[in-house]
Coordinates of C-alpha atoms and ligand atoms in Angstrom, one line a residue:
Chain A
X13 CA 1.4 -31.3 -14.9
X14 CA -0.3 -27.8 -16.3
X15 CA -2.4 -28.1 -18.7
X16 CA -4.2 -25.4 -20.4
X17 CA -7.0 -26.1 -22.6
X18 CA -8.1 -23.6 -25.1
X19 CA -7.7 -20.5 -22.7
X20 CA -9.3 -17.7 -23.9
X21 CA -9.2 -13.7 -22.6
X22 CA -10.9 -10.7 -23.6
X23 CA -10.6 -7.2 -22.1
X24 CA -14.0 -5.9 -23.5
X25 CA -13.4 -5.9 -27.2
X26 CA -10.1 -6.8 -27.8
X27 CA -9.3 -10.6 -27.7
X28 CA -5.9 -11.1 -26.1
X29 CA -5.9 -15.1 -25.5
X30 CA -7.7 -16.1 -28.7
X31 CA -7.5 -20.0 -27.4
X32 CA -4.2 -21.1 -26.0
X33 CA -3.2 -25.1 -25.8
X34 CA 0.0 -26.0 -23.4
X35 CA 0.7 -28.4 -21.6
X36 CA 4.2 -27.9 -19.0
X37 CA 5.6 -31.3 -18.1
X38 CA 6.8 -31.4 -13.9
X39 CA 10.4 -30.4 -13.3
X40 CA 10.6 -28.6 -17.0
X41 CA 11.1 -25.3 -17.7
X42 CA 9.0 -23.3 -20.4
X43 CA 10.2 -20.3 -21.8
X44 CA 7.4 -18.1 -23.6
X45 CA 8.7 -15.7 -26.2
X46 CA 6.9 -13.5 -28.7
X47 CA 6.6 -9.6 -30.2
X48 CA 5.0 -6.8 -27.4
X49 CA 1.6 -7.4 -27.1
X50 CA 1.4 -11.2 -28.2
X51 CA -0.6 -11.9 -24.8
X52 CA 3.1 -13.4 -22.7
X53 CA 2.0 -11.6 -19.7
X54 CA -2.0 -12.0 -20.0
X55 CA -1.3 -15.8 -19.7
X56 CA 0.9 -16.0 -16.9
X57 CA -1.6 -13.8 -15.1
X58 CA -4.3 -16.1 -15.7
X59 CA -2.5 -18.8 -14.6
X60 CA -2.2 -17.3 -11.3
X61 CA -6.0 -15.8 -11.6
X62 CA -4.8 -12.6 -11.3
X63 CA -6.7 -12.6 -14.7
X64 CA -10.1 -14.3 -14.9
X65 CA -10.1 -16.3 -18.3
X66 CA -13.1 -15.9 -20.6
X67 CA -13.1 -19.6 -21.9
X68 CA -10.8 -22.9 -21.1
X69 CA -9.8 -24.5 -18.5
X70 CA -6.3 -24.5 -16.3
X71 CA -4.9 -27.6 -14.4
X72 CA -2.2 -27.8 -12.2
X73 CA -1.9 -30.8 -10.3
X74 CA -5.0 -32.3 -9.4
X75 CA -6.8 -28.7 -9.3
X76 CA -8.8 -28.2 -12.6
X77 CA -10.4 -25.3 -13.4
X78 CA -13.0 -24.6 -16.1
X79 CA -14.2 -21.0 -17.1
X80 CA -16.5 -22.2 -20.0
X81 CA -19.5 -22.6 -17.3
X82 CA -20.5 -20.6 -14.4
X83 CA -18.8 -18.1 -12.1
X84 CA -15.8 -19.8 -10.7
X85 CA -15.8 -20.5 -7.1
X86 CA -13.3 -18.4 -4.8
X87 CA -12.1 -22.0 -3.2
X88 CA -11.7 -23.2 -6.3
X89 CA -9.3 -20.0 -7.1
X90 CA -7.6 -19.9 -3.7
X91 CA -6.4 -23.6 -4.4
X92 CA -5.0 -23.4 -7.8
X93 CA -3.4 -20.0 -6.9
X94 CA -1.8 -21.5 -3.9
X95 CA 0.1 -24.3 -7.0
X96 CA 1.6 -21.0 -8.2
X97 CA 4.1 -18.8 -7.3
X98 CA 5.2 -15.4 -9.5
X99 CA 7.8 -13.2 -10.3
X100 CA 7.2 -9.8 -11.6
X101 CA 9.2 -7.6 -13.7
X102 CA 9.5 -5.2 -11.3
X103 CA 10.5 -7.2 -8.2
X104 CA 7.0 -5.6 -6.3
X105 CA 8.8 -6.7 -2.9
X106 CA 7.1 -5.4 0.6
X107 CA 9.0 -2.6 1.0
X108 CA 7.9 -2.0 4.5
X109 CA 9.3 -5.5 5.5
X110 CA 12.7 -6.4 5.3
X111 CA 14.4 -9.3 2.8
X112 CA 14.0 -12.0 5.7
X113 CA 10.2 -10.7 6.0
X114 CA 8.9 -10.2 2.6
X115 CA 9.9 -14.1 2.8
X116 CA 8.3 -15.1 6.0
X117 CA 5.5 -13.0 5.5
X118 CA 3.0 -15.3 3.3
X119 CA 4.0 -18.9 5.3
X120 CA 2.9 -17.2 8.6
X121 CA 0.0 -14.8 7.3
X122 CA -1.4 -17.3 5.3
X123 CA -0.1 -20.9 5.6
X124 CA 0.0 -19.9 9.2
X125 CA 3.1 -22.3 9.8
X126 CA 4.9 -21.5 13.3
X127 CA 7.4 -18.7 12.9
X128 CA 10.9 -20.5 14.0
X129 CA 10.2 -23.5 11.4
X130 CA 9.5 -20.3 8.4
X131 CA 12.5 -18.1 9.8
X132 CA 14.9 -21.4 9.3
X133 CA 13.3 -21.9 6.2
X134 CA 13.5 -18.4 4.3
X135 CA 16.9 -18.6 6.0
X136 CA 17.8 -21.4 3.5
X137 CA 16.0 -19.7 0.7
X138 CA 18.2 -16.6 1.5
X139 CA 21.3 -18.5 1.4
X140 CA 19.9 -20.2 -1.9
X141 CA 19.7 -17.0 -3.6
X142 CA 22.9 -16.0 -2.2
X143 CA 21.8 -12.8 0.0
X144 CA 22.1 -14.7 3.4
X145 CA 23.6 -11.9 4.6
X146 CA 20.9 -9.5 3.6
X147 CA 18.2 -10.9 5.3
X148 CA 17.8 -7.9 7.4
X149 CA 18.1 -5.2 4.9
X150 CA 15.0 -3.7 3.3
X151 CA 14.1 -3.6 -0.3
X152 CA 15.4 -0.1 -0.9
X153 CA 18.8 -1.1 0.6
X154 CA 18.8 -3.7 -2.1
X155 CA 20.1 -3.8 -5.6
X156 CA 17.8 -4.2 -8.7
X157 CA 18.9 -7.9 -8.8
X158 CA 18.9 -8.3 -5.1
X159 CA 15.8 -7.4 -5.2
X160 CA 14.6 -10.0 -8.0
X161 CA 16.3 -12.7 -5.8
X162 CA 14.5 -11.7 -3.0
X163 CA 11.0 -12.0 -4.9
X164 CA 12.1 -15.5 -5.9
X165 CA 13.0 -16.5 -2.5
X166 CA 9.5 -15.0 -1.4
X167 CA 7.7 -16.8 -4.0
X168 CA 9.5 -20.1 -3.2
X169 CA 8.7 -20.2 0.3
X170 CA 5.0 -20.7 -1.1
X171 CA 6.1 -24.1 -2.0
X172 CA 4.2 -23.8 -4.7
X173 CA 4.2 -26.5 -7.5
X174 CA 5.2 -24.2 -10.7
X175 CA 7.1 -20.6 -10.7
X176 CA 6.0 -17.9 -13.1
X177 CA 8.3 -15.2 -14.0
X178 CA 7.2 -12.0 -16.2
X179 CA 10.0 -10.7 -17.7
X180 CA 12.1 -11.1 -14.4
X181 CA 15.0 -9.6 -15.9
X182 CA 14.1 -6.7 -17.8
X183 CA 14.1 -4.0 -15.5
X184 CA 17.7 -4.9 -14.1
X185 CA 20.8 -3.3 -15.6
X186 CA 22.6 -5.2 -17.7
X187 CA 25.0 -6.3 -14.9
X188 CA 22.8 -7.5 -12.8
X189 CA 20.9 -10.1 -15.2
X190 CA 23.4 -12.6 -14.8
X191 CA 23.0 -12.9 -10.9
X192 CA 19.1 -13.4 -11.4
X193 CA 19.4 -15.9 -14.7
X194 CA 21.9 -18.0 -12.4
X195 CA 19.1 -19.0 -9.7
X196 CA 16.5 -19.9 -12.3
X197 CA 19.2 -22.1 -13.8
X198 CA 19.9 -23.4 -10.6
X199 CA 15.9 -24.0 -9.7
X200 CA 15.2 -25.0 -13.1
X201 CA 18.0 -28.1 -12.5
X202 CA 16.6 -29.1 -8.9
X203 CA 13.5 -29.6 -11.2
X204 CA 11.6 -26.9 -10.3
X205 CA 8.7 -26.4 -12.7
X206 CA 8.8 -23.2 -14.4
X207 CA 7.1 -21.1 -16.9
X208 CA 9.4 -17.9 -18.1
X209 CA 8.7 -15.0 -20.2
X210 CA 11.8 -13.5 -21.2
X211 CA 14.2 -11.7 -24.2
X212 CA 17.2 -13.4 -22.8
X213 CA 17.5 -16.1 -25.5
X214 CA 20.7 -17.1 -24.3
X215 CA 18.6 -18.4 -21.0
X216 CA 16.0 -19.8 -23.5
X217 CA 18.2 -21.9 -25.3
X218 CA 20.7 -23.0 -22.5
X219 CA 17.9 -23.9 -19.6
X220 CA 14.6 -24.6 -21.0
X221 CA 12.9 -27.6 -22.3
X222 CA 10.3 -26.0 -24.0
X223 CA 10.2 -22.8 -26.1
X224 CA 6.5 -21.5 -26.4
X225 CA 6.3 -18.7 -28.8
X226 CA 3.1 -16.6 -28.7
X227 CA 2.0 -14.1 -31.5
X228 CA -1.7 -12.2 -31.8
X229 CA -2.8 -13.8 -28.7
X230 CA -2.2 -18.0 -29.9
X231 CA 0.7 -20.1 -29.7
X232 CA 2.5 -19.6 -33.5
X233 CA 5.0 -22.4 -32.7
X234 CA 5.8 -24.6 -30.2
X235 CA 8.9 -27.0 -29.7
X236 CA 12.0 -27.6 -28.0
X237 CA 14.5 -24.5 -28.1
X238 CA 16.9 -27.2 -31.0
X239 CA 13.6 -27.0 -33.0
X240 CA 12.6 -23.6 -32.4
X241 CA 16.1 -22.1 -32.7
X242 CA 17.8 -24.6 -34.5
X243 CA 15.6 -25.3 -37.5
X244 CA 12.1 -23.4 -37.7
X245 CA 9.9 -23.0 -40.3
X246 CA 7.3 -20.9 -39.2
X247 CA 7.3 -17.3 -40.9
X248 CA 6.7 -15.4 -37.6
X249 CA 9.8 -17.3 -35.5
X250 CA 11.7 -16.3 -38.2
X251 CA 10.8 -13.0 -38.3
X252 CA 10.5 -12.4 -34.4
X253 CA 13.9 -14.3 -34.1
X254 CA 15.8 -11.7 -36.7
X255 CA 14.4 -8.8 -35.4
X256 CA 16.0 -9.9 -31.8
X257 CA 19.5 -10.6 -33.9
X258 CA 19.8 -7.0 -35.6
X259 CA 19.0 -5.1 -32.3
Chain B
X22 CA 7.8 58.0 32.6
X23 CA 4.2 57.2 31.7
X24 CA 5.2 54.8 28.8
X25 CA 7.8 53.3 31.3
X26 CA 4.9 52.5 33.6
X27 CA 2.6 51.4 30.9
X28 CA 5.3 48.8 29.9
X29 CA 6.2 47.4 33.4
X30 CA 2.0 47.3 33.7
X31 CA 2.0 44.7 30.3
X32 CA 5.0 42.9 31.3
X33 CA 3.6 42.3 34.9
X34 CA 0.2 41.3 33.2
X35 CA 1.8 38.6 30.9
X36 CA 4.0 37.2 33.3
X37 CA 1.5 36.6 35.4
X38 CA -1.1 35.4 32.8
X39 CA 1.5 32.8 31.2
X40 CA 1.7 30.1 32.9
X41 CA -2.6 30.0 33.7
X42 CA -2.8 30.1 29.8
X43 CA -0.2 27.8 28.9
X44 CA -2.6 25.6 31.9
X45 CA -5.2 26.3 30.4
X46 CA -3.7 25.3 27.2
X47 CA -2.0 21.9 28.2
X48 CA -5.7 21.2 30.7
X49 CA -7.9 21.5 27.8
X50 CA -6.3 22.3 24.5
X51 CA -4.1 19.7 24.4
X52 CA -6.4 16.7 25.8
X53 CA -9.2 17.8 23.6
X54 CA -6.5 17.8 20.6
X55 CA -5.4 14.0 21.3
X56 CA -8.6 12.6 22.0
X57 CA -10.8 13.9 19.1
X58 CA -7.7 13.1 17.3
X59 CA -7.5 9.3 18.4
X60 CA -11.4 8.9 18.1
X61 CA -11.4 11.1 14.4
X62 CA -8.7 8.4 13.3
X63 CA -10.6 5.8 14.2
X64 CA -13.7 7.3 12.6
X65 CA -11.9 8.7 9.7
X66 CA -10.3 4.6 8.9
X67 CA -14.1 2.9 9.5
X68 CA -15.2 5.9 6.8
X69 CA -12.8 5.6 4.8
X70 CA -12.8 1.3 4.8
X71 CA -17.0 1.8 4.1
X72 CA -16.1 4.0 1.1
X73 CA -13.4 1.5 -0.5
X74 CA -16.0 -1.4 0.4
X75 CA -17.8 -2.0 -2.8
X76 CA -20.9 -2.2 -0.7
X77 CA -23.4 0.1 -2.5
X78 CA -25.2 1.5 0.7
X79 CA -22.0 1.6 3.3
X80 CA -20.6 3.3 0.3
X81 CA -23.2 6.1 0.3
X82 CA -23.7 6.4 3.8
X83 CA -19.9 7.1 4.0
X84 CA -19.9 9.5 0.9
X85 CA -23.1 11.4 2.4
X86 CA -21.3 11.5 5.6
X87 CA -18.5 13.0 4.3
X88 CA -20.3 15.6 2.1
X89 CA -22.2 17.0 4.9
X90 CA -19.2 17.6 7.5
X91 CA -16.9 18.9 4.6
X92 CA -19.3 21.1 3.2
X93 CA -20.6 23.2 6.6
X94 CA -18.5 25.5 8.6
X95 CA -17.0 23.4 12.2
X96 CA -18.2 26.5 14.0
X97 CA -22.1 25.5 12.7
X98 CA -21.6 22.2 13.8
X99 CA -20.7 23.1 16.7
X100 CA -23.3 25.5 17.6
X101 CA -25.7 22.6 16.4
X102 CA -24.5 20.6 18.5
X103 CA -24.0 22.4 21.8
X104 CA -27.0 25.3 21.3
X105 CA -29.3 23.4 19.1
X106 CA -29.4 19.6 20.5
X107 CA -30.7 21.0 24.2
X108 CA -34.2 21.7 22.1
X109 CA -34.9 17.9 21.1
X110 CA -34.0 17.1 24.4
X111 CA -30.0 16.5 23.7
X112 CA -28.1 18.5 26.3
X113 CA -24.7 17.5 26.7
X114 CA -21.9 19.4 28.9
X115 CA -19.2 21.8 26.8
X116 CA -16.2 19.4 26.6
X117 CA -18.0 16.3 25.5
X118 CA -19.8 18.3 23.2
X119 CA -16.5 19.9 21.6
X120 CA -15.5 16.1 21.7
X121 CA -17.8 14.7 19.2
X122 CA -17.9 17.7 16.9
X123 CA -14.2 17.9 16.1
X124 CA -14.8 14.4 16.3
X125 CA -17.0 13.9 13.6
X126 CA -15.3 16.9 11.7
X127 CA -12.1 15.3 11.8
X128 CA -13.0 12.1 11.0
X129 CA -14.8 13.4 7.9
X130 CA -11.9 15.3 6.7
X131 CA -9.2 12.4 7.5
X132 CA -10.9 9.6 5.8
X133 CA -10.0 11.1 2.6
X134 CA -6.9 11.4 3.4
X135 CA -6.6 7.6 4.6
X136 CA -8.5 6.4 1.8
X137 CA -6.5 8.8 -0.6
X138 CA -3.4 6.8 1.2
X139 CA -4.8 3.4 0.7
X140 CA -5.6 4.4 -2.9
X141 CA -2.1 5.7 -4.1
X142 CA -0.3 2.6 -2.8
X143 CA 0.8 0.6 -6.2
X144 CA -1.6 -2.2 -7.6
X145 CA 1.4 -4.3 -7.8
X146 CA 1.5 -4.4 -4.2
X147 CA -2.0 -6.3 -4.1
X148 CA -1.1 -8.7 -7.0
X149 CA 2.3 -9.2 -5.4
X150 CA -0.1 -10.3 -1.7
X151 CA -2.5 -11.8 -3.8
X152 CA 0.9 -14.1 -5.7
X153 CA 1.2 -15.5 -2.5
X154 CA -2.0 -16.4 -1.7
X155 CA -3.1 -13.5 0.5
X156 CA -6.8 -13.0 0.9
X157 CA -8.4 -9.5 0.2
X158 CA -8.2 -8.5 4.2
X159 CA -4.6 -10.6 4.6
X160 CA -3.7 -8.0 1.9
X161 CA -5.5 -4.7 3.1
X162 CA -3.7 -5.6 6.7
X163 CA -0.3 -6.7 6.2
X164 CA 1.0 -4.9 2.9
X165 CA -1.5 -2.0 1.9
X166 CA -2.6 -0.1 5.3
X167 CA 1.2 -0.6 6.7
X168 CA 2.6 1.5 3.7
X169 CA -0.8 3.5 3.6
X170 CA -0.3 4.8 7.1
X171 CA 3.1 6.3 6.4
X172 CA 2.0 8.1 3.4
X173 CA -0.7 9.3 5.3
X174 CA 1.6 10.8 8.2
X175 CA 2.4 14.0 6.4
X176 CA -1.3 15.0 5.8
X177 CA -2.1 13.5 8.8
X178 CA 0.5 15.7 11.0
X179 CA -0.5 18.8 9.2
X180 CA -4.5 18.3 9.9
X181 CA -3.2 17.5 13.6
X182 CA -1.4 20.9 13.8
X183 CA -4.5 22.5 12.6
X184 CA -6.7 20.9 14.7
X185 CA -4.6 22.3 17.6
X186 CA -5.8 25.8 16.0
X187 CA -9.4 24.9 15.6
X188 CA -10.0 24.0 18.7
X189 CA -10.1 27.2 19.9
X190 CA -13.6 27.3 18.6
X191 CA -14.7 25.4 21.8
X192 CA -14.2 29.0 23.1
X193 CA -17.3 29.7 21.8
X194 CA -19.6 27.1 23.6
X195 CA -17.4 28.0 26.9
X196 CA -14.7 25.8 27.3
X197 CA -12.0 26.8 29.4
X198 CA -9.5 25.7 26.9
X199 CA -6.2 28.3 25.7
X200 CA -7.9 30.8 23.7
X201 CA -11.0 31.4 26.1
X202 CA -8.6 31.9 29.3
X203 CA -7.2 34.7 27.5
X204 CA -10.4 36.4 26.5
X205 CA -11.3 36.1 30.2
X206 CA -7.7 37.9 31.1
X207 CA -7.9 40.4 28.4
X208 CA -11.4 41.1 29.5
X209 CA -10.9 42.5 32.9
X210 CA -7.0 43.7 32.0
X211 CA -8.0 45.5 28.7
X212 CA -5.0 44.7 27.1
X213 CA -6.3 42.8 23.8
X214 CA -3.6 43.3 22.0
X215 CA -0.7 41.7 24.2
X216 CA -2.7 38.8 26.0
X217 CA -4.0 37.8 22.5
X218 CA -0.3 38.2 20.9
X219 CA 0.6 36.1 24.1
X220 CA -2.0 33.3 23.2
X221 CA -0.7 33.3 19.2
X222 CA 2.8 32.8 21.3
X223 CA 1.7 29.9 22.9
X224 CA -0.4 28.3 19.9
X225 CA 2.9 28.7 17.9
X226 CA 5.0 27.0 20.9
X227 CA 2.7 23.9 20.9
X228 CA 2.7 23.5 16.9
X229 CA 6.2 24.1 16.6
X230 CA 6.6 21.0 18.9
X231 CA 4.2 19.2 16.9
X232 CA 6.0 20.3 13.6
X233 CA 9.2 19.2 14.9
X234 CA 8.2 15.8 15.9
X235 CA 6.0 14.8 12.7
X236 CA 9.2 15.9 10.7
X237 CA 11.0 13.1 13.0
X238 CA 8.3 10.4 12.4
X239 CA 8.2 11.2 8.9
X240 CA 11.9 11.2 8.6
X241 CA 11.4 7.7 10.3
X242 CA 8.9 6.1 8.1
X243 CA 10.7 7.5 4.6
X244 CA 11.2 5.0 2.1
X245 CA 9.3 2.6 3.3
X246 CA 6.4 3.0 0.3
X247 CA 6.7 1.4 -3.3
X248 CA 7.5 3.8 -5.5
Ligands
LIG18 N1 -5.9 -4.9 -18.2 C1 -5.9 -4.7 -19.5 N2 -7.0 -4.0 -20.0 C2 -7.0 -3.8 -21.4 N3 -6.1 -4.3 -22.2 C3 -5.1 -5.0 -21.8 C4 -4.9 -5.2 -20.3 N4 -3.8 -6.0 -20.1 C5 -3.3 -6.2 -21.4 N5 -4.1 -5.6 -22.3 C6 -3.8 -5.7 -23.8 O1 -3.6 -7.0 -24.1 C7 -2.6 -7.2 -25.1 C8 -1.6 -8.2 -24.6 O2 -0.9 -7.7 -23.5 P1 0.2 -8.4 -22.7 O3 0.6 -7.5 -21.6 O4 -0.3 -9.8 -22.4 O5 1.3 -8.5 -23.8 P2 2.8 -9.0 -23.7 O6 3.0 -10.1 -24.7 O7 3.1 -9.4 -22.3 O8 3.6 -7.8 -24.2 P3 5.0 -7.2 -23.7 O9 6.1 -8.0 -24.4 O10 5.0 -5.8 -24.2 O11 5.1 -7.3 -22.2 C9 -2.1 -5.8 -25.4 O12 -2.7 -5.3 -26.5 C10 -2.5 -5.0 -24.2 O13 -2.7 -3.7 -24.5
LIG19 MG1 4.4 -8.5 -20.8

């Protein structure tokens, strides 16, 4: 379903994404785990081309993209960003539109769907998340976790065919995790594709199908979270892993 | 007795000079406030778009632009405009011509305030438009110039209160605006010091209405800017 193929990303000197091979099956979640600086959030911004790759090539779907050739083509990036939808670590909601707006606002500017069939729609999405009764709020009404909800709810109205979330949970007090964590579970067992980087191991182990864990800029280890968790061998899990235990 | 005199001779003179300055004030002061302000916005966002274009020679046009109208005093502009033009065969009347200097002036000086705007609005704002699949303009229109616009209002409302000030400089090429009607009255009352404290009175009257109201709009638009 997304298949990378030995992605590659440079910022001038210093090689982040030093070749990266993943495949993401439909209607699994992928949780991507690794020290500060291992590359997590590089590769979820290329895979929304918020981040030109160097080298590789991205499919999701039937949209392929290869960056070992020429300049890529802007229709070519318009139509693989459209498969994805992201999360950010800090929500980055409109904050000049209310909940029921930031929602609405990318069917009708962009997929320029008629505004009754959107407003039902993020209606749904609202009620999904749980803040029905917040549509009309604005972001700075909103709790840190509200927030988050809301930025799922806007991503998902994008219908697009995988979520990425950076870290969608980090900048929430400790309270408030739970709330967000619930959703994904919920969207990861509708079958919603999903790729997740995250410290909430808990989540990892409980929701995902697939633990990706990323040191130096290349996948160290790769496996379901029994194999990763359970039983690994690698030196680096083990390391990464303990460090997470005695904090 | 002669100081009584003297004072009923300065109240009768402002009393009866009030309401022709404040007339003169809301006939020309304030019309030629709103429209160069209006047509300096306007100029100010084209500027301001050219300079945050990436395209090398709207860039420099815009920058050179800019430089010129920032760096020579509105009063020389003025004159250029008004006394200067008529030689190449450019005459235009005294309020059109105050027009389009404060016009231009304006519009230099705002457009670094708009693109100053547009520029301290939070890159995660365009990767959060760009997530959902917003083109470049989709995401200059509908998320960055929205929250641009209301941190621009404070600046904005300030250079508006000045430009209330400045254009008394339209004075000089003989507009009948605030500041000229009281020269005129001073002039055959010789009372300088009371008409002109009487025209600083009414200046302060119409930016004190102006303060009040871009404290309201600001207060309005508050919190509605990523942080
Ligand atoms: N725009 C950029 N320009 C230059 N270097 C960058 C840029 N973005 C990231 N880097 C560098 O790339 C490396 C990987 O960064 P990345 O943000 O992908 O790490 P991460 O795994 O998400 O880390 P963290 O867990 O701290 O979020 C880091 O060394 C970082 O400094
Ligand atoms: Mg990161």
């Amino acid at each position: 379903m997304i298949t990378l193929t030995n992605l590659q990303k440079r910022f001038g000197e210093l090689e982040v994404l030093k070749g990266i091979d993943v495949t993401i099956e439909k209607g699994t979640t992928a949780v991507i785990i690794g020290p500060s600086g291992s590359g997590k959030t590089t590769l979820l911004r290329c895979l929304n081309l918020l981040e030109t790759p160097d080298g590789g090539s991205i499919s999701i779907g039937n949209h392929k993209i290869d960056f070992s050739g020429q300049k890529v083509r802007g229709a070519d990036v318009a139509a693989l960003r459209k498969q994805t939808g992201m999360v950010f670590q800090n929500y980055n909601l409109f904050p000049h539109l209310t909940a029921l707006q930031n929602i609405m606002e990318g069917p009708i500017t962009v997929l320029r769907k008629p505004k009754e069939e959107v407003r039902k729609r993020a209606m749904d999405l609202l009620e999904k998340v749980g803040l029905r009764d917040r549509a009309d709020m604005y972001p700075h009404q909103l709790s840190g976790g509200q927030q988050q909800r809301i930025g799922i709810a806007r991503a998902m109205a994008m219908e697009p065919a995988v979520l990425l979330f950076d870290e969608p949970t980090s900048a929430l007090d400790p309270e408030l995790v739970g709330e967000v964590l619930r959703v994904m579970k919920d969207l990861a067992e509708e079958g919603m594709t999903m790729a997740v980087v995250t410290h909430e191991m808990q989540f990892a182990r409980d929701v995902s199908d697939k633990v990706i864990f990323m040191d130096q800029g290349v996948v160290a280890e790769m496996g379901t979270p029994d194999e990763v968790f359970g039983n690994t061998k690698n030196k680096r899990t083990l390391q990464f892993l303990n460090k997470l235990n005695t904090i | 007795m002669f100081a009584d005199e003297r004072t009923q001779r300065i109240i009768g003179i402002l009393s009866d000079s009030f309401f022709p300055i404040l007339k003169a004030g809301l006939y020309f002061t304030i019309p030629l406030t709103l429209i160069t302000f209006v047509l300096g916005l306007i100029l100010a966002f084209l500027i301001a778009i050219a300079r945050l274009s990436n395209v090398k020679p709207l860039e420099a046009a815009a920058r050179f632009f800019v430089w010129i109208f920032r760096g020579t005093p509105l009063l020389v502009q003025i004159f250029i405009l008004f006394y200067g033009f008529p030689s190449i065969g450019i005459t235009l009347n005294p309020f059109p011509a105050a027009v389009i200097a404060f016009t231009l002036n304006k519009g230099a000086y705002s457009s670094e305030i708009i693109r100053a705007a547009i520029l301290s609005i939070p890159k995660g704002q365009w990767e959060a438009a760009y997530s959902i699949s917003m083109t470049k303009s989709q995401a200059m229109r509908r998320v960055i110039l929205p929250q641009a616009v209301r941190v621009s209002l404070p600046p904005l409302g300030n250079s508006f209160i000045s430009l209330v000030k400045d254009t008394s400089l339209a004075a000089t090429i003989t507009v009948t605006e605030l500041f000229q009607k009281g020269q005129q009255i001073a002039a055959v009352t010789y009372e300088p010091l009371w008409l002109y404290i009487e025209v600083a009175f009414i200046y302060l009257i119409f930016s004190t209405v102006l303060s009040f109201l871009q404290s309201k709009l600001e207060q309005r638009y508050d919190r509605m800017v990523a942080k």
